[in-house]
Short mmCIF file of C-alpha atoms in Angstrom, two decimals:
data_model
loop_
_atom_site.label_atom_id
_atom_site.label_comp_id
_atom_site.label_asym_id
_atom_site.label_seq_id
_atom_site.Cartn_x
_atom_site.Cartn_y
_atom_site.Cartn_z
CA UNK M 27 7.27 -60.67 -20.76
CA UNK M 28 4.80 -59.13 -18.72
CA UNK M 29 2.19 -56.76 -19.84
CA UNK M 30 2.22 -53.45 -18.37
CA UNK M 31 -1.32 -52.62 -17.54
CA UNK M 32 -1.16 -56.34 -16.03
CA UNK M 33 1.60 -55.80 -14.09
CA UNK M 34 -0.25 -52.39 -13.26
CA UNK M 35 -3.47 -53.93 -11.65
CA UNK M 36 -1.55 -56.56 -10.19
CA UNK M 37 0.54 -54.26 -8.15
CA UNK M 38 -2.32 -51.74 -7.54
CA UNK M 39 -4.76 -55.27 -6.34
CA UNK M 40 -1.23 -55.91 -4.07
CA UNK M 41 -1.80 -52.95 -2.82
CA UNK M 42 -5.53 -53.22 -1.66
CA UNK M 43 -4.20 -56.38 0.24
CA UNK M 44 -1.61 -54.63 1.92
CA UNK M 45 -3.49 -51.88 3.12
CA UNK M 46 -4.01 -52.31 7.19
CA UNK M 47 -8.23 -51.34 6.80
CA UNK M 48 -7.86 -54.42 4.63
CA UNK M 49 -6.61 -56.85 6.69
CA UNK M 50 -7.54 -55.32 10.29
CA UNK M 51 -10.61 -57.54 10.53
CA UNK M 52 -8.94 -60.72 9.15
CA UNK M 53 -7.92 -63.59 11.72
CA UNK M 54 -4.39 -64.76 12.02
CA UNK M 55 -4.67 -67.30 9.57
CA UNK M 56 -6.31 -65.44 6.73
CA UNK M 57 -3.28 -62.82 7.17
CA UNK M 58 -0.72 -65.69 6.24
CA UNK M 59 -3.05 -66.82 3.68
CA UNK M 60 -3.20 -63.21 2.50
CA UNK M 61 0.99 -62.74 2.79
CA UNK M 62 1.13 -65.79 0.50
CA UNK M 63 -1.21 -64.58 -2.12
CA UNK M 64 0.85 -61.59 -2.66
CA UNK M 65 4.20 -63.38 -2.36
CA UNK M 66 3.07 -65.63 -5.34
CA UNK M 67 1.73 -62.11 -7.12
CA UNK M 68 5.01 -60.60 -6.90
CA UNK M 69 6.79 -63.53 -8.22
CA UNK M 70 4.46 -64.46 -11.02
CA UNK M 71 4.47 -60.45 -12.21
CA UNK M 72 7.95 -59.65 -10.93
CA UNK M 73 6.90 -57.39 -8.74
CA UNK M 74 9.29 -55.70 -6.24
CA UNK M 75 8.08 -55.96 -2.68
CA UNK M 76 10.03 -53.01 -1.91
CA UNK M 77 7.58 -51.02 -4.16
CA UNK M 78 4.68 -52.44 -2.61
CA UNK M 79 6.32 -51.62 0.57
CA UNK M 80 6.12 -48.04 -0.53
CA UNK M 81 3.02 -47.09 -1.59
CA UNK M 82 1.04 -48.83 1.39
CA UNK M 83 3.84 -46.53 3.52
CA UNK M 84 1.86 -43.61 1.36
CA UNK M 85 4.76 -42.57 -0.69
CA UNK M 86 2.81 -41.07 -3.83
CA UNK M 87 5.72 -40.80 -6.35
CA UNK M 88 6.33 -44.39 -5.88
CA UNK M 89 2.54 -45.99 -5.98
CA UNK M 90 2.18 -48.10 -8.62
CA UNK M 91 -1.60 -48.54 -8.21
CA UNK M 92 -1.88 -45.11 -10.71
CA UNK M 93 -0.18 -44.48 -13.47
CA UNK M 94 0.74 -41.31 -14.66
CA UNK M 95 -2.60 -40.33 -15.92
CA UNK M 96 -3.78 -40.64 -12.08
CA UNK M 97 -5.75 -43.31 -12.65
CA UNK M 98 -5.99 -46.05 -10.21
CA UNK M 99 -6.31 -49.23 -12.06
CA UNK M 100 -7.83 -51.25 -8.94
CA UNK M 101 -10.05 -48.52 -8.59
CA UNK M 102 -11.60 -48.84 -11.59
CA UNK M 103 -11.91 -52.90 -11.81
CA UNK M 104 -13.78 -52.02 -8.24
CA UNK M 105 -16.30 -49.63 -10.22
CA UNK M 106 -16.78 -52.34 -13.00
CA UNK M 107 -17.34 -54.81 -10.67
CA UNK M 108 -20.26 -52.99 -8.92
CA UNK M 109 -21.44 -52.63 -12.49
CA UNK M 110 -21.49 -56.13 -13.44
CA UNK M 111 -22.79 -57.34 -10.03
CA UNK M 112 -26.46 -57.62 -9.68
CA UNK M 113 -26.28 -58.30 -6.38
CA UNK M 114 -24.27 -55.15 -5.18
CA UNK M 115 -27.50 -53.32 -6.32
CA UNK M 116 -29.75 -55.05 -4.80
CA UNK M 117 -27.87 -54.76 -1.30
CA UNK M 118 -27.92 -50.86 -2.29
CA UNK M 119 -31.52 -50.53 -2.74
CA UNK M 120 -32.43 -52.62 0.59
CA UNK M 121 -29.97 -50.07 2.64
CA UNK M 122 -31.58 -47.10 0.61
CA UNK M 123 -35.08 -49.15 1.75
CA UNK M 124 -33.71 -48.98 5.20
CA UNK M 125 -32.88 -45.38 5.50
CA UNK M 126 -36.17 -43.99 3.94
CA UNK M 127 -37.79 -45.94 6.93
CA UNK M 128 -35.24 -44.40 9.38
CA UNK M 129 -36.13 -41.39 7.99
CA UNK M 130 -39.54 -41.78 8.72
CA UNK M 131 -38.98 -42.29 12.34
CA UNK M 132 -37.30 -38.78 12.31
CA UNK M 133 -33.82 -41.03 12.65
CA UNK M 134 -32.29 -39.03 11.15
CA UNK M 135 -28.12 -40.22 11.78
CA UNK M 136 -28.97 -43.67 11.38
CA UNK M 137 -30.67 -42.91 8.11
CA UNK M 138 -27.16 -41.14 6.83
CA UNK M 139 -25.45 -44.09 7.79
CA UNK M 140 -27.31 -46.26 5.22
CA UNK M 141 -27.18 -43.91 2.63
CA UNK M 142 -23.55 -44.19 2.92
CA UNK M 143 -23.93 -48.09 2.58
CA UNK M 144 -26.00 -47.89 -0.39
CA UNK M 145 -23.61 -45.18 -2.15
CA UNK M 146 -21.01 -47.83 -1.04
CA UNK M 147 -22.43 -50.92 -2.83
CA UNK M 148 -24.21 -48.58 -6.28
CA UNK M 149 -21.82 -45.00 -6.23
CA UNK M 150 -23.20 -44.03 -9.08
CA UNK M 151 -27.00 -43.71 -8.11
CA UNK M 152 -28.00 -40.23 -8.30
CA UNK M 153 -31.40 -40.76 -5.77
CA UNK M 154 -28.52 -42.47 -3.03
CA UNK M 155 -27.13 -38.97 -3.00
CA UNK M 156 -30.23 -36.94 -2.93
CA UNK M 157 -31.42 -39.16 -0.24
CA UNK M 158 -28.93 -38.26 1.62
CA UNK M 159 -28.76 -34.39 0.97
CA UNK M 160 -32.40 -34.70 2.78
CA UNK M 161 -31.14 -36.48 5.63
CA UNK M 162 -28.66 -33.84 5.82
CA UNK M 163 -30.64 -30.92 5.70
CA UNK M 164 -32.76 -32.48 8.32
CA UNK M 165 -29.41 -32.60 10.44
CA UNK M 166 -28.42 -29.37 9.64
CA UNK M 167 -25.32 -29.85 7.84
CA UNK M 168 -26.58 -28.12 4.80
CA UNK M 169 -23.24 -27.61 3.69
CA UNK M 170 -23.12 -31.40 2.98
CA UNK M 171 -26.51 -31.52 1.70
CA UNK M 172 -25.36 -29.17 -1.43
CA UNK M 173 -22.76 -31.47 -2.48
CA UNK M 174 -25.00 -34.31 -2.24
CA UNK M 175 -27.45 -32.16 -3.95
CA UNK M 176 -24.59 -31.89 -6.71
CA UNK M 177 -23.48 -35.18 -6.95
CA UNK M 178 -26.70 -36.01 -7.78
CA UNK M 179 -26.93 -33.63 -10.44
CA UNK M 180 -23.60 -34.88 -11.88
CA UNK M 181 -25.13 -38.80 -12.46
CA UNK M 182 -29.11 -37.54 -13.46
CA UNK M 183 -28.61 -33.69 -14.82
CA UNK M 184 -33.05 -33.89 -14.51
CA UNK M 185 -33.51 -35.06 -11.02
CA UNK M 186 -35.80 -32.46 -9.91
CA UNK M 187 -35.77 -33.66 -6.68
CA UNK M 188 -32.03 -32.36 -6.57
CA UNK M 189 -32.99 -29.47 -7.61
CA UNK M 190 -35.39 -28.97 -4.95
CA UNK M 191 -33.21 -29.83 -1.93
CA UNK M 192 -30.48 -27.45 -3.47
CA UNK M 193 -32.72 -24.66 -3.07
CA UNK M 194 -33.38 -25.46 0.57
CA UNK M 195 -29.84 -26.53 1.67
CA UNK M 196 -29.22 -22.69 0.32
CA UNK M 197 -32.47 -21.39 1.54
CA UNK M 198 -30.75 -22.87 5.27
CA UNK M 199 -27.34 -21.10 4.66
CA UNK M 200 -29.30 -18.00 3.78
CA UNK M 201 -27.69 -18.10 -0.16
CA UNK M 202 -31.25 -17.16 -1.41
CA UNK M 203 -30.20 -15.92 -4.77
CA UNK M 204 -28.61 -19.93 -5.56
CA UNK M 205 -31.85 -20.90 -3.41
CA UNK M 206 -33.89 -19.14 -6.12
CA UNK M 207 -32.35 -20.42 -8.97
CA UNK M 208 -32.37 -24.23 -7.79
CA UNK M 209 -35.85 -23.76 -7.50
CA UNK M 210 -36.31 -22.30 -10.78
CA UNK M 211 -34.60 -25.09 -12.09
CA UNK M 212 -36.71 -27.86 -10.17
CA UNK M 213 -39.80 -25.77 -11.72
CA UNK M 214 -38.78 -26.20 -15.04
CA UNK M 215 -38.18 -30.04 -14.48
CA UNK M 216 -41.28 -30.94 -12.28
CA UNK M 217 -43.90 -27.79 -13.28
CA UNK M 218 -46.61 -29.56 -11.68
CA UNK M 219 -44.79 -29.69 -8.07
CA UNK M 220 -46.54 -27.02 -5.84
CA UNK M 221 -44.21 -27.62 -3.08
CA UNK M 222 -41.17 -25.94 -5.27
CA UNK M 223 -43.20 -22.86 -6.38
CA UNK M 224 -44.07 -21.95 -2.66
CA UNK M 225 -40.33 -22.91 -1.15
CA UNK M 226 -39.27 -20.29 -4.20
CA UNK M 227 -41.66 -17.82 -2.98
CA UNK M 228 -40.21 -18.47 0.01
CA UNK M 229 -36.85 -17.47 -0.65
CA UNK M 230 -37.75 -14.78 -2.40
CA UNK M 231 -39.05 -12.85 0.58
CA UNK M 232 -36.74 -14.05 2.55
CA UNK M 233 -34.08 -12.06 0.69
CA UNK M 234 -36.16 -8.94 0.13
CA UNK M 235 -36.71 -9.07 4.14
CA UNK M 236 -32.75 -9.35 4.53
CA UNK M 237 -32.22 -6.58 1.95
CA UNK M 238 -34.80 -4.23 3.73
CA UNK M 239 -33.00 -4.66 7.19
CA UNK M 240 -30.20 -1.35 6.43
CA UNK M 241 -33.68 0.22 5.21
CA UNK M 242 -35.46 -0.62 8.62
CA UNK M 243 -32.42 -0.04 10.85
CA UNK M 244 -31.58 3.24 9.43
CA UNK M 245 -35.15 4.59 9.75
CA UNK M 246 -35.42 3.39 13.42
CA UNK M 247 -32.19 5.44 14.20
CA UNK M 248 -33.56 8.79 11.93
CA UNK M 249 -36.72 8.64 14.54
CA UNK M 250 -35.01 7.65 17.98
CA UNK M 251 -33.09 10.74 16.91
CA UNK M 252 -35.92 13.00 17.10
CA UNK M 253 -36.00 14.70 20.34
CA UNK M 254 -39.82 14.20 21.02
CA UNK M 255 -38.94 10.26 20.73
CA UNK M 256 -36.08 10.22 22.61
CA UNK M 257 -37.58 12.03 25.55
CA UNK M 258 -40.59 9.65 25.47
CA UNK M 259 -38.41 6.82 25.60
CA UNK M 260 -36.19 8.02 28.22
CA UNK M 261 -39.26 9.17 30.37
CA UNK M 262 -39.32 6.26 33.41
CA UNK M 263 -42.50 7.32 34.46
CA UNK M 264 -44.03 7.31 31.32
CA UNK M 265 -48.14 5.32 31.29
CA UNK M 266 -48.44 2.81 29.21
CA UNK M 267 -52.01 4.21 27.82
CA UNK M 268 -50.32 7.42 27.39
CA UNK M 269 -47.60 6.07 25.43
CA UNK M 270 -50.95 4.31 23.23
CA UNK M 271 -52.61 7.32 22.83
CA UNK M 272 -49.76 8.79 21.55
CA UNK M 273 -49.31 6.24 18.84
CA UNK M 274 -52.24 8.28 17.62
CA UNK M 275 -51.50 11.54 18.00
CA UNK M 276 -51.29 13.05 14.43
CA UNK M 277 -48.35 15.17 15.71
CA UNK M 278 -46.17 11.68 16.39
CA UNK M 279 -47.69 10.13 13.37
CA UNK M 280 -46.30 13.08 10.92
CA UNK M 281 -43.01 13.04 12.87
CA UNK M 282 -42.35 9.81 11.74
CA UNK M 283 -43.68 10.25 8.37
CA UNK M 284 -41.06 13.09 7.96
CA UNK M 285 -38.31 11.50 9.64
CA UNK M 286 -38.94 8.28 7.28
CA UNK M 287 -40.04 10.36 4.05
CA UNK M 288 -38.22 9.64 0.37
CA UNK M 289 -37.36 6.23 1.87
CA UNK M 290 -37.98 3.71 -1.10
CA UNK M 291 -41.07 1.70 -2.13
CA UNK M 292 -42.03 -1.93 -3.20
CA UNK M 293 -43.69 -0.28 -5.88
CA UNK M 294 -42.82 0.77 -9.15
CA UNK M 295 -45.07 3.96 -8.72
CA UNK M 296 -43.09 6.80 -8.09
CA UNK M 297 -45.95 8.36 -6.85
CA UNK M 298 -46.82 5.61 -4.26
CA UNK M 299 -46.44 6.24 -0.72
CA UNK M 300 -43.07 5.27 1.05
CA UNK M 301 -43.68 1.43 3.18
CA UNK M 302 -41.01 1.69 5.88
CA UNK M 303 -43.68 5.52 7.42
CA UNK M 304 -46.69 2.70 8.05
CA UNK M 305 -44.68 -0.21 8.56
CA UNK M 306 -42.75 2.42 11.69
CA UNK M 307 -45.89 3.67 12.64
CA UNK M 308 -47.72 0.18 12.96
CA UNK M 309 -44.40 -1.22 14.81
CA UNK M 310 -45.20 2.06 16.91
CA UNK M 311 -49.01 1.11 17.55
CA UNK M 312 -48.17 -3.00 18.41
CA UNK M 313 -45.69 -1.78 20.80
CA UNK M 314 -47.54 0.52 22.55
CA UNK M 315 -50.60 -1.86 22.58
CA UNK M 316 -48.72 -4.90 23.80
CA UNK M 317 -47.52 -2.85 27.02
CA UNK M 318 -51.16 -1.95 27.62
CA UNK M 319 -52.02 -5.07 27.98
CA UNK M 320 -48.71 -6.49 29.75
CA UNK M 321 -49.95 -3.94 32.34
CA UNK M 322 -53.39 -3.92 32.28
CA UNK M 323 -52.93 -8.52 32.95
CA UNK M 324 -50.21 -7.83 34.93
CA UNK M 325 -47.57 -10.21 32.71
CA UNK M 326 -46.76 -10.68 29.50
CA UNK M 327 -47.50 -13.79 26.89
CA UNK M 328 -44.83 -14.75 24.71
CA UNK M 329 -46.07 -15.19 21.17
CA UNK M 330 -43.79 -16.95 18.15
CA UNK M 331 -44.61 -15.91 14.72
CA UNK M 332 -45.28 -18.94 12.26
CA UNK M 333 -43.46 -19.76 9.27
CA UNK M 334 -43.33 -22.23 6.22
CA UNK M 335 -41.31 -25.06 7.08
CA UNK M 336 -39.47 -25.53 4.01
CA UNK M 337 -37.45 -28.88 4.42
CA UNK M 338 -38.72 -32.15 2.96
CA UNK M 339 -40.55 -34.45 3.84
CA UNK M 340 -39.32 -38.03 4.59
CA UNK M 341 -38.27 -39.93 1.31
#
């Protein structure tokens, strides 16, 4: 009589050679070859080709291949396999070789693409995954990157380095508190890497700027309601070194200092003088003195404000 779990793997490994991604790149010759092997499975395991017929059709109730635990017994052999087989990691770490170069070369696609190979050949190698998470971010599909990131963090629960590119795939899709926390958990594990404690800085102004934006909006409405402002604004024929001069005009300055008074501080003094009155009235003087000078040179230069690029460098 035939064991079950045999006559389980059998049927699941029946299966595998059924399968059309199997066989697609097989000549005509191997495919008979192939049709034999499994006729002399079915026989030897009395197997029912009907059943076989079945599951590669995709009919779930009837697949064989897992038992009623879900397990898929193939599956598994395939995992042990890649255990046993030194060479399977060896091909892994050449393709993980190959995409750190690629990566290099700001290739960026073709670095992904061996990654895959290398997860392929050694699935269980948390620095394939992480690898990948950084091609990823560099790609922009941080959405990717954080499962990577997780993955990862399910095979080595200490890889720093997981950590790290967690807390800028979330940094990207502007989740700063899980940003923060990623990179208070790469801190713990690597104390000595600068790199995390400024990305964490990072992200934490990042979200204080995004919290402070209802703050700043609703204090540039409170002064473009004040009549003074509005009719300054509206004026057409306004002069530029009029409108400058009036960014000092104590009159304008306490207007917005009213208008923007009790608004909250960064500090914990309660004393301390509201941030949004000077941050306005600053916005107020750079405005003015930028259209000076757009008149006064007759155009205007474009300027870009710097920031700290926070994705990784090649691995």
């Amino acid at each position: 009589m035939v064991d079950p779990v045999q006559k389980e793997f059998v049927q699941a490994f029946i299966n595998f050679l059924k399968n059309p991604s199997t066989s697609q790149n097989l000549s005509s010759d191997c495919r008979e070859s192939v049709d034999v092997a499994i006729q002399c499975l079915q026989s030897a395991f009395d197997i029912s080709d009907d059943v076989g017929l079945q599951s590669v059709a995709g009919t779930q109730e009837s697949d064989d291949s897992v038992n009623k635990d879900g397990i898929d017994m193939f599956e598994i052999f395939q995992s042990l396999f890649i255990e046993r087989n030194p060479k399977a990691t060896q091909m892994a770490e050449s393709f993980k070789n190959e995409g750190n170069r690629l990566m290099k070369e700001g290739k960026y696609n073709e670095a992904m693409l061996q990654y895959n190979r290398a997860i392929c050949f050694d699935p269980r190698n948390a620095i394939y995954y992480c690898n990948r998470a950084a091609a990823y971010i560099r790609l922009n599909y941080n959405e990717n990157a954080v499962t990577d990131c997780k993955t990862a963090l399910l095979y080595n629960p200490t890889y720093g380095k997981a950590y790290g590119r967690l807390g800028i795939a979330y940094s990207n899709l502007k989740k700063y508190l899980e940003s923060q926390q990623a990179y208070e958990k790469a801190i713990e594990l690597e104390p000595e890497n600068q790199d995390y404690r400024n990305n964490l800085q990072v992200a934490r102004e990042a979200a204080q700027l995004r919290d402070s934006v209802p703050q700043i909006s609703e204090s540039i409405n409170s002064v473009l309601s004040s009549q003074a402002i509005r009719n300054l604004v509206n004026d057409a024929d306004i002069d530029f070194g009029q409108l400058q001069a009036l960014s000092q005009d104590p009159v304008v300055r306490n207007t917005i200092q009213q208008l923007c008074s009790g608004m909250p501080t960064n500090s914990n003094d309660p004393m301390a003088s509201p941030l949004l009155p000077n941050s306005m009235i600053q916005l107020f003087q750079s405005i003015a003195s930028q259209f000076a000078a757009a008149q006064g040179n007759g155009s205007s230069n474009d300027s870009s404000s710097s920031h700290t690029d926070t994705r990784p460098p090649a691995v």
